[in-house]
mmCIF file of C-alpha atoms in Angstrom:
data_model
loop_
_atom_site.group_PDB
_atom_site.id
_atom_site.type_symbol
_atom_site.label_atom_id
_atom_site.label_comp_id
_atom_site.label_asym_id
_atom_site.label_seq_id
_atom_site.Cartn_x
_atom_site.Cartn_y
_atom_site.Cartn_z
ATOM 1 C CA UNK A 1077 78.227 4.146 -13.215
ATOM 2 C CA UNK A 1078 75.594 2.708 -15.496
ATOM 3 C CA UNK A 1079 72.512 4.616 -16.646
ATOM 4 C CA UNK A 1080 70.454 6.759 -14.268
ATOM 5 C CA UNK A 1081 72.761 5.847 -11.416
ATOM 6 C CA UNK A 1082 71.288 8.128 -8.835
ATOM 7 C CA UNK A 1083 67.680 7.071 -9.394
ATOM 8 C CA UNK A 1084 68.502 3.381 -9.232
ATOM 9 C CA UNK A 1085 70.461 3.978 -6.023
ATOM 10 C CA UNK A 1086 67.450 5.587 -4.401
ATOM 11 C CA UNK A 1087 65.159 2.835 -5.621
ATOM 12 C CA UNK A 1088 67.259 0.252 -3.829
ATOM 13 C CA UNK A 1089 67.390 2.023 -0.475
ATOM 14 C CA UNK A 1090 65.487 -0.768 1.228
ATOM 15 C CA UNK A 1091 67.958 -3.377 0.021
ATOM 16 C CA UNK A 1092 70.833 -1.374 1.428
ATOM 17 C CA UNK A 1093 69.106 -1.019 4.755
ATOM 18 C CA UNK A 1094 69.060 -4.794 5.155
ATOM 19 C CA UNK A 1095 72.560 -5.330 3.771
ATOM 20 C CA UNK A 1096 74.218 -6.324 7.037
ATOM 21 C CA UNK A 1097 71.639 -8.872 8.124
ATOM 22 C CA UNK A 1098 72.888 -12.434 8.202
ATOM 23 C CA UNK A 1099 76.530 -11.633 7.524
ATOM 24 C CA UNK A 1100 77.560 -14.666 9.591
ATOM 25 C CA UNK A 1101 74.964 -16.970 8.054
ATOM 26 C CA UNK A 1102 76.146 -20.588 8.096
ATOM 27 C CA UNK A 1103 79.259 -19.734 10.100
ATOM 28 C CA UNK A 1104 80.598 -22.754 11.958
ATOM 29 C CA UNK A 1105 83.240 -23.404 14.584
ATOM 30 C CA UNK A 1106 86.631 -23.593 12.872
ATOM 31 C CA UNK A 1107 90.042 -24.566 14.196
ATOM 32 C CA UNK A 1108 93.031 -23.541 12.084
ATOM 33 C CA UNK A 1109 95.731 -25.839 13.402
ATOM 34 C CA UNK A 1110 99.511 -25.922 13.025
ATOM 35 C CA UNK A 1111 100.152 -22.843 10.936
ATOM 36 C CA UNK A 1112 102.389 -19.835 11.411
ATOM 37 C CA UNK A 1113 100.210 -16.905 12.504
ATOM 38 C CA UNK A 1114 100.920 -13.219 12.019
ATOM 39 C CA UNK A 1115 98.454 -11.531 14.370
ATOM 40 C CA UNK A 1116 99.329 -8.252 12.662
ATOM 41 C CA UNK A 1117 101.875 -7.179 10.031
ATOM 42 C CA UNK A 1118 104.330 -5.885 12.635
ATOM 43 C CA UNK A 1119 104.004 -8.822 15.056
ATOM 44 C CA UNK A 1120 106.454 -11.668 15.439
ATOM 45 C CA UNK A 1121 104.967 -14.878 14.020
ATOM 46 C CA UNK A 1122 103.497 -17.504 16.317
ATOM 47 C CA UNK A 1123 104.608 -20.926 15.090
ATOM 48 C CA UNK A 1124 102.576 -24.133 15.289
ATOM 49 C CA UNK A 1125 99.582 -22.097 16.368
ATOM 50 C CA UNK A 1126 95.853 -22.678 16.706
ATOM 51 C CA UNK A 1127 93.175 -20.145 15.798
ATOM 52 C CA UNK A 1128 89.593 -20.989 16.820
ATOM 53 C CA UNK A 1129 86.560 -19.131 15.474
ATOM 54 C CA UNK A 1130 82.902 -19.418 16.499
ATOM 55 C CA UNK A 1131 79.825 -17.389 15.612
ATOM 56 C CA UNK A 1132 81.878 -15.300 13.234
ATOM 57 C CA UNK A 1133 84.439 -14.218 15.855
ATOM 58 C CA UNK A 1134 87.973 -15.326 16.772
ATOM 59 C CA UNK A 1135 87.562 -16.970 20.167
ATOM 60 C CA UNK A 1136 91.060 -18.336 20.826
ATOM 61 C CA UNK A 1137 94.586 -17.945 19.475
ATOM 62 C CA UNK A 1138 97.763 -19.433 20.834
ATOM 63 C CA UNK A 1139 100.220 -22.281 20.655
ATOM 64 C CA UNK A 1140 98.906 -25.771 20.028
ATOM 65 C CA UNK A 1141 99.664 -26.768 23.607
ATOM 66 C CA UNK A 1142 97.714 -23.838 25.063
ATOM 67 C CA UNK A 1143 94.493 -23.830 23.040
ATOM 68 C CA UNK A 1144 91.745 -26.371 23.546
ATOM 69 C CA UNK A 1145 90.011 -27.252 20.297
ATOM 70 C CA UNK A 1146 86.208 -27.531 20.634
ATOM 71 C CA UNK A 1147 84.827 -30.976 19.918
ATOM 72 C CA UNK A 1148 82.441 -29.640 17.277
ATOM 73 C CA UNK A 1149 85.079 -27.682 15.363
ATOM 74 C CA UNK A 1150 85.905 -28.232 11.733
ATOM 75 C CA UNK A 1151 89.670 -28.692 11.819
ATOM 76 C CA UNK A 1152 91.705 -27.155 8.988
ATOM 77 C CA UNK A 1153 95.272 -28.440 8.880
ATOM 78 C CA UNK A 1154 97.504 -25.415 8.342
ATOM 79 C CA UNK A 1155 100.868 -27.119 8.779
ATOM 80 C CA UNK A 1156 103.400 -25.391 6.536
ATOM 81 C CA UNK A 1157 100.974 -22.544 5.902
ATOM 82 C CA UNK A 1158 100.672 -18.972 7.152
ATOM 83 C CA UNK A 1159 97.580 -17.409 8.727
ATOM 84 C CA UNK A 1160 96.931 -13.652 8.419
ATOM 85 C CA UNK A 1161 93.932 -11.360 8.699
ATOM 86 C CA UNK A 1162 91.438 -11.137 5.847
ATOM 87 C CA UNK A 1163 92.434 -8.903 2.951
ATOM 88 C CA UNK A 1164 90.783 -5.657 1.857
ATOM 89 C CA UNK A 1165 90.676 -4.546 -1.777
ATOM 90 C CA UNK A 1166 89.911 -0.839 -1.598
ATOM 91 C CA UNK A 1167 89.232 -0.364 -5.316
ATOM 92 C CA UNK A 1168 86.932 -2.749 -7.172
ATOM 93 C CA UNK A 1169 83.959 -2.524 -9.555
ATOM 94 C CA UNK A 1170 80.954 -4.798 -10.047
ATOM 95 C CA UNK A 1171 80.329 -3.567 -13.593
ATOM 96 C CA UNK A 1172 80.881 -6.688 -15.670
ATOM 97 C CA UNK A 1173 78.006 -8.378 -17.472
ATOM 98 C CA UNK A 1174 77.859 -11.232 -14.955
ATOM 99 C CA UNK A 1175 76.716 -8.798 -12.230
ATOM 100 C CA UNK A 1176 73.799 -7.422 -14.249
ATOM 101 C CA UNK A 1177 70.477 -8.136 -12.526
ATOM 102 C CA UNK A 1178 72.429 -9.593 -9.587
ATOM 103 C CA UNK A 1179 69.301 -9.571 -7.444
ATOM 104 C CA UNK A 1180 67.584 -12.222 -9.567
ATOM 105 C CA UNK A 1181 70.424 -13.886 -11.497
ATOM 106 C CA UNK A 1182 71.220 -17.541 -10.712
ATOM 107 C CA UNK A 1183 73.627 -17.834 -7.807
ATOM 108 C CA UNK A 1184 76.067 -20.245 -9.451
ATOM 109 C CA UNK A 1185 77.601 -17.873 -12.036
ATOM 110 C CA UNK A 1186 77.790 -15.115 -9.439
ATOM 111 C CA UNK A 1187 79.650 -17.406 -7.065
ATOM 112 C CA UNK A 1188 81.979 -18.618 -9.814
ATOM 113 C CA UNK A 1189 82.948 -15.128 -10.925
ATOM 114 C CA UNK A 1190 83.250 -13.897 -7.340
ATOM 115 C CA UNK A 1191 85.719 -16.701 -6.736
ATOM 116 C CA UNK A 1192 87.710 -15.907 -9.884
ATOM 117 C CA UNK A 1193 87.771 -12.165 -9.224
ATOM 118 C CA UNK A 1194 88.003 -11.804 -5.437
ATOM 119 C CA UNK A 1195 87.669 -14.659 -2.975
ATOM 120 C CA UNK A 1196 90.472 -16.835 -4.353
ATOM 121 C CA UNK A 1197 92.820 -13.885 -3.769
ATOM 122 C CA UNK A 1198 91.932 -13.591 -0.086
ATOM 123 C CA UNK A 1199 89.545 -10.628 -0.152
ATOM 124 C CA UNK A 1200 87.066 -10.577 2.712
ATOM 125 C CA UNK A 1201 86.212 -6.857 2.446
ATOM 126 C CA UNK A 1202 86.060 -4.651 -0.649
ATOM 127 C CA UNK A 1203 85.213 -1.089 -1.619
ATOM 128 C CA UNK A 1204 83.190 -0.902 -4.822
ATOM 129 C CA UNK A 1205 83.829 2.636 -6.037
ATOM 130 C CA UNK A 1206 81.726 2.904 -9.145
ATOM 131 C CA UNK A 1207 79.019 0.440 -10.184
ATOM 132 C CA UNK A 1208 75.263 0.388 -10.692
ATOM 133 C CA UNK A 1209 73.678 0.251 -7.216
ATOM 134 C CA UNK A 1210 70.701 -1.651 -8.634
ATOM 135 C CA UNK A 1211 73.138 -4.537 -9.145
ATOM 136 C CA UNK A 1212 75.616 -3.988 -6.301
ATOM 137 C CA UNK A 1213 73.137 -3.591 -3.437
ATOM 138 C CA UNK A 1214 71.156 -6.772 -4.227
ATOM 139 C CA UNK A 1215 74.466 -8.606 -4.683
ATOM 140 C CA UNK A 1216 75.566 -7.429 -1.259
ATOM 141 C CA UNK A 1217 72.273 -8.596 0.233
ATOM 142 C CA UNK A 1218 72.651 -12.076 -1.282
ATOM 143 C CA UNK A 1219 76.238 -12.340 -0.045
ATOM 144 C CA UNK A 1220 75.324 -11.278 3.475
ATOM 145 C CA UNK A 1221 72.435 -13.748 3.588
ATOM 146 C CA UNK A 1222 74.902 -16.550 2.828
ATOM 147 C CA UNK A 1223 73.381 -17.332 -0.555
ATOM 148 C CA UNK A 1224 76.463 -16.266 -2.554
ATOM 149 C CA UNK A 1225 79.914 -16.665 -0.928
ATOM 150 C CA UNK A 1226 81.692 -13.340 -1.109
ATOM 151 C CA UNK A 1227 83.323 -10.417 0.688
ATOM 152 C CA UNK A 1228 81.814 -7.655 2.771
ATOM 153 C CA UNK A 1229 80.957 -4.973 0.183
ATOM 154 C CA UNK A 1230 81.133 -1.242 0.810
ATOM 155 C CA UNK A 1231 79.926 0.916 -2.081
ATOM 156 C CA UNK A 1232 80.486 4.505 -3.210
ATOM 157 C CA UNK A 1233 78.486 6.524 -5.737
ATOM 158 C CA UNK A 1234 80.311 8.421 -8.493
ATOM 159 C CA UNK A 1235 80.220 12.101 -9.433
ATOM 160 C CA UNK A 1236 81.856 13.327 -12.656
ATOM 161 C CA UNK A 1237 82.728 16.885 -13.708
ATOM 162 C CA UNK A 1238 80.595 18.502 -16.399
ATOM 163 C CA UNK A 1239 81.836 17.268 -19.773
ATOM 164 C CA UNK A 1240 84.014 14.697 -18.038
ATOM 165 C CA UNK A 1241 82.817 11.492 -19.667
ATOM 166 C CA UNK A 1242 85.995 9.350 -19.685
ATOM 167 C CA UNK A 1243 87.214 8.058 -23.048
ATOM 168 C CA UNK A 1244 87.381 4.493 -21.742
ATOM 169 C CA UNK A 1245 83.648 4.309 -20.952
ATOM 170 C CA UNK A 1246 81.029 3.756 -23.696
ATOM 171 C CA UNK A 1247 79.792 7.119 -25.020
ATOM 172 C CA UNK A 1248 76.156 6.063 -24.653
ATOM 173 C CA UNK A 1249 76.597 5.418 -20.934
ATOM 174 C CA UNK A 1250 74.743 8.016 -18.882
ATOM 175 C CA UNK A 1251 76.938 9.395 -16.112
ATOM 176 C CA UNK A 1252 76.098 11.666 -13.166
ATOM 177 C CA UNK A 1253 77.859 14.955 -13.986
ATOM 178 C CA UNK A 1254 77.861 17.917 -11.623
ATOM 179 C CA UNK A 1255 78.210 21.413 -13.061
ATOM 180 C CA UNK A 1256 77.736 23.251 -9.757
ATOM 181 C CA UNK A 1257 78.440 22.681 -6.064
ATOM 182 C CA UNK A 1258 74.709 22.320 -5.429
ATOM 183 C CA UNK A 1259 74.401 19.542 -8.005
ATOM 184 C CA UNK A 1260 77.361 17.673 -6.473
ATOM 185 C CA UNK A 1261 75.868 18.027 -2.992
ATOM 186 C CA UNK A 1262 72.490 16.736 -4.199
ATOM 187 C CA UNK A 1263 74.120 13.706 -5.822
ATOM 188 C CA UNK A 1264 76.088 12.918 -2.661
ATOM 189 C CA UNK A 1265 72.946 13.192 -0.509
ATOM 190 C CA UNK A 1266 71.077 10.896 -2.860
ATOM 191 C CA UNK A 1267 73.762 8.217 -2.729
ATOM 192 C CA UNK A 1268 73.936 8.294 1.048
ATOM 193 C CA UNK A 1269 70.148 8.238 1.456
ATOM 194 C CA UNK A 1270 70.154 5.154 -0.735
ATOM 195 C CA UNK A 1271 72.427 3.346 1.696
ATOM 196 C CA UNK A 1272 75.723 3.693 -0.142
ATOM 197 C CA UNK A 1273 78.765 4.033 2.087
ATOM 198 C CA UNK A 1274 80.686 6.854 0.451
ATOM 199 C CA UNK A 1275 81.248 9.026 -2.617
ATOM 200 C CA UNK A 1276 83.772 8.924 -5.452
ATOM 201 C CA UNK A 1277 84.713 12.101 -7.339
ATOM 202 C CA UNK A 1278 86.427 12.278 -10.698
ATOM 203 C CA UNK A 1279 88.648 15.253 -9.925
ATOM 204 C CA UNK A 1280 90.360 14.460 -13.212
ATOM 205 C CA UNK A 1281 88.747 12.744 -16.193
ATOM 206 C CA UNK A 1282 90.717 11.256 -19.113
ATOM 207 C CA UNK A 1283 89.223 12.311 -22.464
ATOM 208 C CA UNK A 1284 91.621 10.462 -24.730
ATOM 209 C CA UNK A 1285 95.213 10.577 -25.930
ATOM 210 C CA UNK A 1286 96.249 14.106 -26.869
ATOM 211 C CA UNK A 1287 93.134 15.679 -25.359
ATOM 212 C CA UNK A 1288 93.149 17.792 -22.206
ATOM 213 C CA UNK A 1289 92.000 16.226 -18.951
ATOM 214 C CA UNK A 1290 88.716 17.610 -17.636
ATOM 215 C CA UNK A 1291 89.258 18.534 -13.998
ATOM 216 C CA UNK A 1292 86.599 19.066 -11.361
ATOM 217 C CA UNK A 1293 86.405 22.498 -9.790
ATOM 218 C CA UNK A 1294 87.561 22.122 -6.158
ATOM 219 C CA UNK A 1295 84.454 24.004 -4.988
ATOM 220 C CA UNK A 1296 82.238 21.387 -6.661
ATOM 221 C CA UNK A 1297 84.280 18.577 -5.142
ATOM 222 C CA UNK A 1298 84.186 20.180 -1.700
ATOM 223 C CA UNK A 1299 80.388 20.405 -1.776
ATOM 224 C CA UNK A 1300 80.157 16.621 -2.111
ATOM 225 C CA UNK A 1301 82.896 16.098 0.471
ATOM 226 C CA UNK A 1302 81.089 18.272 2.994
ATOM 227 C CA UNK A 1303 77.872 16.252 2.584
ATOM 228 C CA UNK A 1304 79.696 12.939 3.071
ATOM 229 C CA UNK A 1305 81.798 14.118 5.996
ATOM 230 C CA UNK A 1306 78.751 15.515 7.782
ATOM 231 C CA UNK A 1307 77.553 11.931 8.270
ATOM 232 C CA UNK A 1308 81.005 10.355 8.708
ATOM 233 C CA UNK A 1309 81.315 8.843 5.229
ATOM 234 C CA UNK A 1310 84.567 8.715 3.208
ATOM 235 C CA UNK A 1311 85.217 10.268 -0.187
ATOM 236 C CA UNK A 1312 87.434 8.734 -2.865
ATOM 237 C CA UNK A 1313 88.816 10.574 -5.878
ATOM 238 C CA UNK A 1314 90.160 9.646 -9.290
ATOM 239 C CA UNK A 1315 92.750 12.413 -9.816
ATOM 240 C CA UNK A 1316 94.197 11.597 -13.323
ATOM 241 C CA UNK A 1317 96.758 14.435 -13.205
ATOM 242 C CA UNK A 1318 98.414 16.769 -10.717
ATOM 243 C CA UNK A 1319 95.632 19.335 -11.078
ATOM 244 C CA UNK A 1320 93.276 16.578 -9.971
ATOM 245 C CA UNK A 1321 95.571 15.837 -7.021
ATOM 246 C CA UNK A 1322 95.498 19.505 -6.039
ATOM 247 C CA UNK A 1323 91.680 19.383 -6.191
ATOM 248 C CA UNK A 1324 91.780 16.369 -3.846
ATOM 249 C CA UNK A 1325 93.756 18.425 -1.336
ATOM 250 C CA UNK A 1326 91.687 21.597 -1.699
ATOM 251 C CA UNK A 1327 88.374 19.744 -1.359
ATOM 252 C CA UNK A 1328 89.423 17.591 1.607
ATOM 253 C CA UNK A 1329 89.002 14.242 -0.171
ATOM 254 C CA UNK A 1330 90.000 11.228 1.940
ATOM 255 C CA UNK A 1331 91.414 8.673 -0.504
ATOM 256 C CA UNK A 1332 93.150 8.943 -3.866
ATOM 257 C CA UNK A 1333 91.915 5.892 -5.771
ATOM 258 C CA UNK A 1334 94.948 5.855 -8.095
ATOM 259 C CA UNK A 1335 98.431 7.132 -8.507
ATOM 260 C CA UNK A 1336 98.804 9.436 -11.551
ATOM 261 C CA UNK A 1337 100.765 7.727 -14.349
ATOM 262 C CA UNK A 1338 103.165 9.832 -16.375
ATOM 263 C CA UNK A 1339 103.154 12.634 -13.801
ATOM 264 C CA UNK A 1340 106.107 13.599 -11.575
ATOM 265 C CA UNK A 1341 106.563 12.558 -7.970
ATOM 266 C CA UNK A 1342 104.304 14.394 -5.528
ATOM 267 C CA UNK A 1343 105.792 17.733 -4.528
ATOM 268 C CA UNK A 1344 106.972 18.442 -0.961
ATOM 269 C CA UNK A 1345 103.990 20.764 -0.555
ATOM 270 C CA UNK A 1346 101.564 18.047 -1.680
ATOM 271 C CA UNK A 1347 103.172 15.475 0.602
ATOM 272 C CA UNK A 1348 102.906 17.851 3.540
ATOM 273 C CA UNK A 1349 99.210 18.392 2.857
ATOM 274 C CA UNK A 1350 98.589 14.658 2.449
ATOM 275 C CA UNK A 1351 100.050 14.067 5.879
ATOM 276 C CA UNK A 1352 98.298 17.020 7.490
ATOM 277 C CA UNK A 1353 94.911 15.987 6.112
ATOM 278 C CA UNK A 1354 95.352 12.221 6.557
ATOM 279 C CA UNK A 1355 94.844 11.442 2.864
ATOM 280 C CA UNK A 1356 95.275 7.789 1.863
ATOM 281 C CA UNK A 1357 96.473 6.316 -1.442
ATOM 282 C CA UNK A 1358 95.404 3.261 -3.461
ATOM 283 C CA UNK A 1359 98.277 2.645 -5.957
ATOM 284 C CA UNK A 1360 96.670 0.311 -8.612
ATOM 285 C CA UNK A 1361 100.137 -0.159 -10.144
ATOM 286 C CA UNK A 1362 99.366 -3.298 -12.176
ATOM 287 C CA UNK A 1363 96.587 -1.423 -13.973
ATOM 288 C CA UNK A 1364 99.159 0.883 -15.559
ATOM 289 C CA UNK A 1365 101.605 -1.930 -16.223
ATOM 290 C CA UNK A 1366 99.034 -3.662 -18.434
ATOM 291 C CA UNK A 1367 97.676 -0.703 -20.396
ATOM 292 C CA UNK A 1368 97.420 -1.350 -24.183
ATOM 293 C CA UNK A 1369 100.475 0.775 -24.983
ATOM 294 C CA UNK A 1370 104.021 0.104 -26.157
ATOM 295 C CA UNK A 1371 106.198 -1.691 -23.584
ATOM 296 C CA UNK A 1372 108.533 1.275 -23.164
ATOM 297 C CA UNK A 1373 105.594 3.576 -22.444
ATOM 298 C CA UNK A 1374 104.114 1.101 -19.945
ATOM 299 C CA UNK A 1375 107.506 0.854 -18.222
ATOM 300 C CA UNK A 1376 107.694 4.646 -17.935
ATOM 301 C CA UNK A 1377 104.164 4.853 -16.505
ATOM 302 C CA UNK A 1378 104.995 2.188 -13.946
ATOM 303 C CA UNK A 1379 108.209 3.946 -12.948
ATOM 304 C CA UNK A 1380 106.382 7.210 -12.306
ATOM 305 C CA UNK A 1381 103.642 5.580 -10.271
ATOM 306 C CA UNK A 1382 106.040 3.411 -8.256
ATOM 307 C CA UNK A 1383 108.052 6.532 -7.424
ATOM 308 C CA UNK A 1384 104.856 8.243 -6.255
ATOM 309 C CA UNK A 1385 104.088 5.309 -3.961
ATOM 310 C CA UNK A 1386 107.596 5.456 -2.527
ATOM 311 C CA UNK A 1387 107.337 9.170 -1.793
ATOM 312 C CA UNK A 1388 103.864 8.757 -0.276
ATOM 313 C CA UNK A 1389 104.790 5.725 1.848
ATOM 314 C CA UNK A 1390 108.113 7.199 3.004
ATOM 315 C CA UNK A 1391 106.147 10.289 4.051
ATOM 316 C CA UNK A 1392 104.091 8.122 6.412
ATOM 317 C CA UNK A 1393 100.852 8.168 4.441
ATOM 318 C CA UNK A 1394 98.424 5.221 4.684
ATOM 319 C CA UNK A 1395 98.660 3.014 1.601
ATOM 320 C CA UNK A 1396 95.543 0.919 0.909
ATOM 321 C CA UNK A 1397 95.733 -2.086 -1.398
ATOM 322 C CA UNK A 1398 93.536 -1.939 -4.480
ATOM 323 C CA UNK A 1399 93.583 -3.117 -8.073
ATOM 324 C CA UNK A 1400 90.616 -1.572 -9.973
ATOM 325 C CA UNK A 1401 89.526 -5.148 -10.606
ATOM 326 C CA UNK A 1402 86.208 -5.368 -12.407
ATOM 327 C CA UNK A 1403 87.327 -2.549 -14.673
ATOM 328 C CA UNK A 1404 90.533 -4.472 -15.301
ATOM 329 C CA UNK A 1405 90.439 -8.242 -15.686
ATOM 330 C CA UNK A 1406 93.841 -8.741 -14.063
ATOM 331 C CA UNK A 1407 92.452 -10.827 -11.209
ATOM 332 C CA UNK A 1408 95.783 -12.369 -10.165
ATOM 333 C CA UNK A 1409 97.278 -10.069 -7.527
ATOM 334 C CA UNK A 1410 100.872 -11.271 -7.971
ATOM 335 C CA UNK A 1411 101.979 -8.409 -10.230
ATOM 336 C CA UNK A 1412 100.542 -5.767 -7.890
ATOM 337 C CA UNK A 1413 102.528 -7.238 -5.004
ATOM 338 C CA UNK A 1414 105.707 -7.376 -7.083
ATOM 339 C CA UNK A 1415 105.379 -3.743 -8.163
ATOM 340 C CA UNK A 1416 104.567 -2.508 -4.660
ATOM 341 C CA UNK A 1417 107.518 -4.509 -3.324
ATOM 342 C CA UNK A 1418 109.897 -2.369 -5.374
ATOM 343 C CA UNK A 1419 109.447 0.360 -2.753
ATOM 344 C CA UNK A 1420 107.574 -1.241 0.167
ATOM 345 C CA UNK A 1421 108.452 -4.132 2.457
ATOM 346 C CA UNK A 1422 106.340 -7.289 2.562
ATOM 347 C CA UNK A 1423 105.063 -6.267 5.998
ATOM 348 C CA UNK A 1424 104.071 -2.840 4.691
ATOM 349 C CA UNK A 1425 102.168 -4.480 1.852
ATOM 350 C CA UNK A 1426 100.459 -6.823 4.315
ATOM 351 C CA UNK A 1427 99.462 -3.739 6.314
ATOM 352 C CA UNK A 1428 97.940 -2.198 3.169
ATOM 353 C CA UNK A 1429 95.748 -5.299 2.955
ATOM 354 C CA UNK A 1430 94.787 -5.532 6.628
ATOM 355 C CA UNK A 1431 95.523 -3.042 9.411
ATOM 356 C CA UNK A 1432 95.711 0.100 7.262
ATOM 357 C CA UNK A 1433 92.202 -0.155 5.789
ATOM 358 C CA UNK A 1434 90.728 -1.437 9.044
ATOM 359 C CA UNK A 1435 92.086 1.606 10.860
ATOM 360 C CA UNK A 1436 91.332 4.053 8.078
ATOM 361 C CA UNK A 1437 87.711 2.955 7.633
ATOM 362 C CA UNK A 1438 87.218 2.560 11.407
ATOM 363 C CA UNK A 1439 86.510 -1.170 11.274
ATOM 364 C CA UNK A 1440 87.585 -1.710 14.877
ATOM 365 C CA UNK A 1441 87.230 -5.510 14.834
ATOM 366 C CA UNK A 1442 88.952 -6.217 11.523
ATOM 367 C CA UNK A 1443 92.535 -6.292 10.295
ATOM 368 C CA UNK A 1444 94.131 -8.497 12.962
ATOM 369 C CA UNK A 1445 94.103 -12.136 14.027
ATOM 370 C CA UNK A 1446 93.203 -11.511 17.652
ATOM 371 C CA UNK A 1447 90.682 -12.828 20.164
ATOM 372 C CA UNK A 1448 87.416 -10.923 19.877
ATOM 373 C CA UNK A 1449 88.081 -9.758 16.316
ATOM 374 C CA UNK A 1450 85.924 -10.709 13.345
ATOM 375 C CA UNK A 1451 86.816 -14.123 11.981
ATOM 376 C CA UNK A 1452 88.053 -12.712 8.655
ATOM 377 C CA UNK A 1453 91.152 -14.786 7.967
ATOM 378 C CA UNK A 1454 93.349 -15.838 5.053
ATOM 379 C CA UNK A 1455 95.445 -19.009 5.015
ATOM 380 C CA UNK A 1456 98.430 -18.727 2.651
ATOM 381 C CA UNK A 1457 100.545 -21.499 1.165
ATOM 382 C CA UNK A 1458 103.725 -19.669 2.177
ATOM 383 C CA UNK A 1459 105.165 -16.937 4.363
ATOM 384 C CA UNK A 1460 104.841 -13.520 2.671
ATOM 385 C CA UNK A 1461 107.840 -12.166 4.562
ATOM 386 C CA UNK A 1462 109.966 -14.764 2.780
ATOM 387 C CA UNK A 1463 108.413 -14.129 -0.648
ATOM 388 C CA UNK A 1464 105.897 -11.339 -1.150
ATOM 389 C CA UNK A 1465 104.165 -13.248 -3.954
ATOM 390 C CA UNK A 1466 103.001 -15.756 -1.334
ATOM 391 C CA UNK A 1467 100.298 -13.166 -0.585
ATOM 392 C CA UNK A 1468 98.664 -14.352 -3.815
ATOM 393 C CA UNK A 1469 98.922 -18.056 -2.918
ATOM 394 C CA UNK A 1470 95.678 -18.419 -1.006
ATOM 395 C CA UNK A 1471 94.619 -21.799 0.369
ATOM 396 C CA UNK A 1472 91.538 -20.608 2.323
ATOM 397 C CA UNK A 1473 89.579 -17.387 2.509
ATOM 398 C CA UNK A 1474 87.363 -17.154 5.603
ATOM 399 C CA UNK A 1475 84.861 -14.374 6.152
ATOM 400 C CA UNK A 1476 82.934 -14.072 9.433
ATOM 401 C CA UNK A 1477 83.921 -17.629 10.310
ATOM 402 C CA UNK A 1478 82.697 -19.115 7.034
ATOM 403 C CA UNK A 1479 84.978 -20.593 4.355
ATOM 404 C CA UNK A 1480 84.176 -18.632 1.198
ATOM 405 C CA UNK A 1481 87.094 -20.029 -0.811
ATOM 406 C CA UNK A 1482 89.079 -23.239 -0.544
ATOM 407 C CA UNK A 1483 91.916 -24.085 -2.903
ATOM 408 C CA UNK A 1484 90.952 -27.128 -5.009
#
């Protein structure tokens, strides 16, 4: 979202084209031995299990007595621990100062902040939905080459409504605003030509306390959606209010990147359309819990958003885990799990981290601990079905068969 976003995206097209090369660089044979394994959120756990990975893929899974451990494997003792699939965070931003000039910056501070922000919390795949591509695309290239340990990054380019510069962004920041459907379509085409993976629309933009929200005309939003969908790319939206939610529905947006704090529960008509159109939701509940407002106001905002998640989840809609981290500095995921757990089971939350995003974004070999799947795995210090906050107690994060985080 930083200065001349579209032009910098186009400039870095070549970097995006090479983004996937070397994703399994330095992967080794691993044997995760003795842990409790949940192959998927709805599966019964396999106790005292062994998971073997090689060349970035899960090659064996079973009981200790049934799986032969290769002689060259690095053995990780998982006794007393729980093994699950790698986590997705479907709402992040690489906008902080540390990511500036990520293509040429020293690797050490990038690795350190990546660990603090993402890898120590189990994230092996993320959706960056609003950053400067001239930083994000080179960062992705360095991660995939093995130079900087980090998650698989998918990136979306932002489109704002005319006059919709949010109050929480610096006024001098140049943002891509679309006043017409043609302008929105051109912006979407530019992002996708540059190698970005999707589009994010501000169907509602917060202008400040007491000021009216600037909403995007559904026709403008639909123009961008049509461009993205024509090449099979997803579209996120920041709705801000119920008018923004209605624009999401009318335009055919795929994912709501937030709940809408302070607004009522989704109406029966909205819920029916969500289900009919397959719209997904990223709650970002902890973001609203930590806003710089009075505690009673924060509590009210959380109550409204939690109730929206309950209605959406009970309606059968796909919930995708996400925190808006990078915009917020609440890196610890514990609070998000606690708030989601008010209305969702631990297994449902685990699904929001694993199988839901893998299915929604058509990542056929991610989201499960199964033979032949990508070796994206998280080792937890406890069983999340016993205590949901164990999802934040990460001992190892493994992406494509490579340890990208190990608890000190």
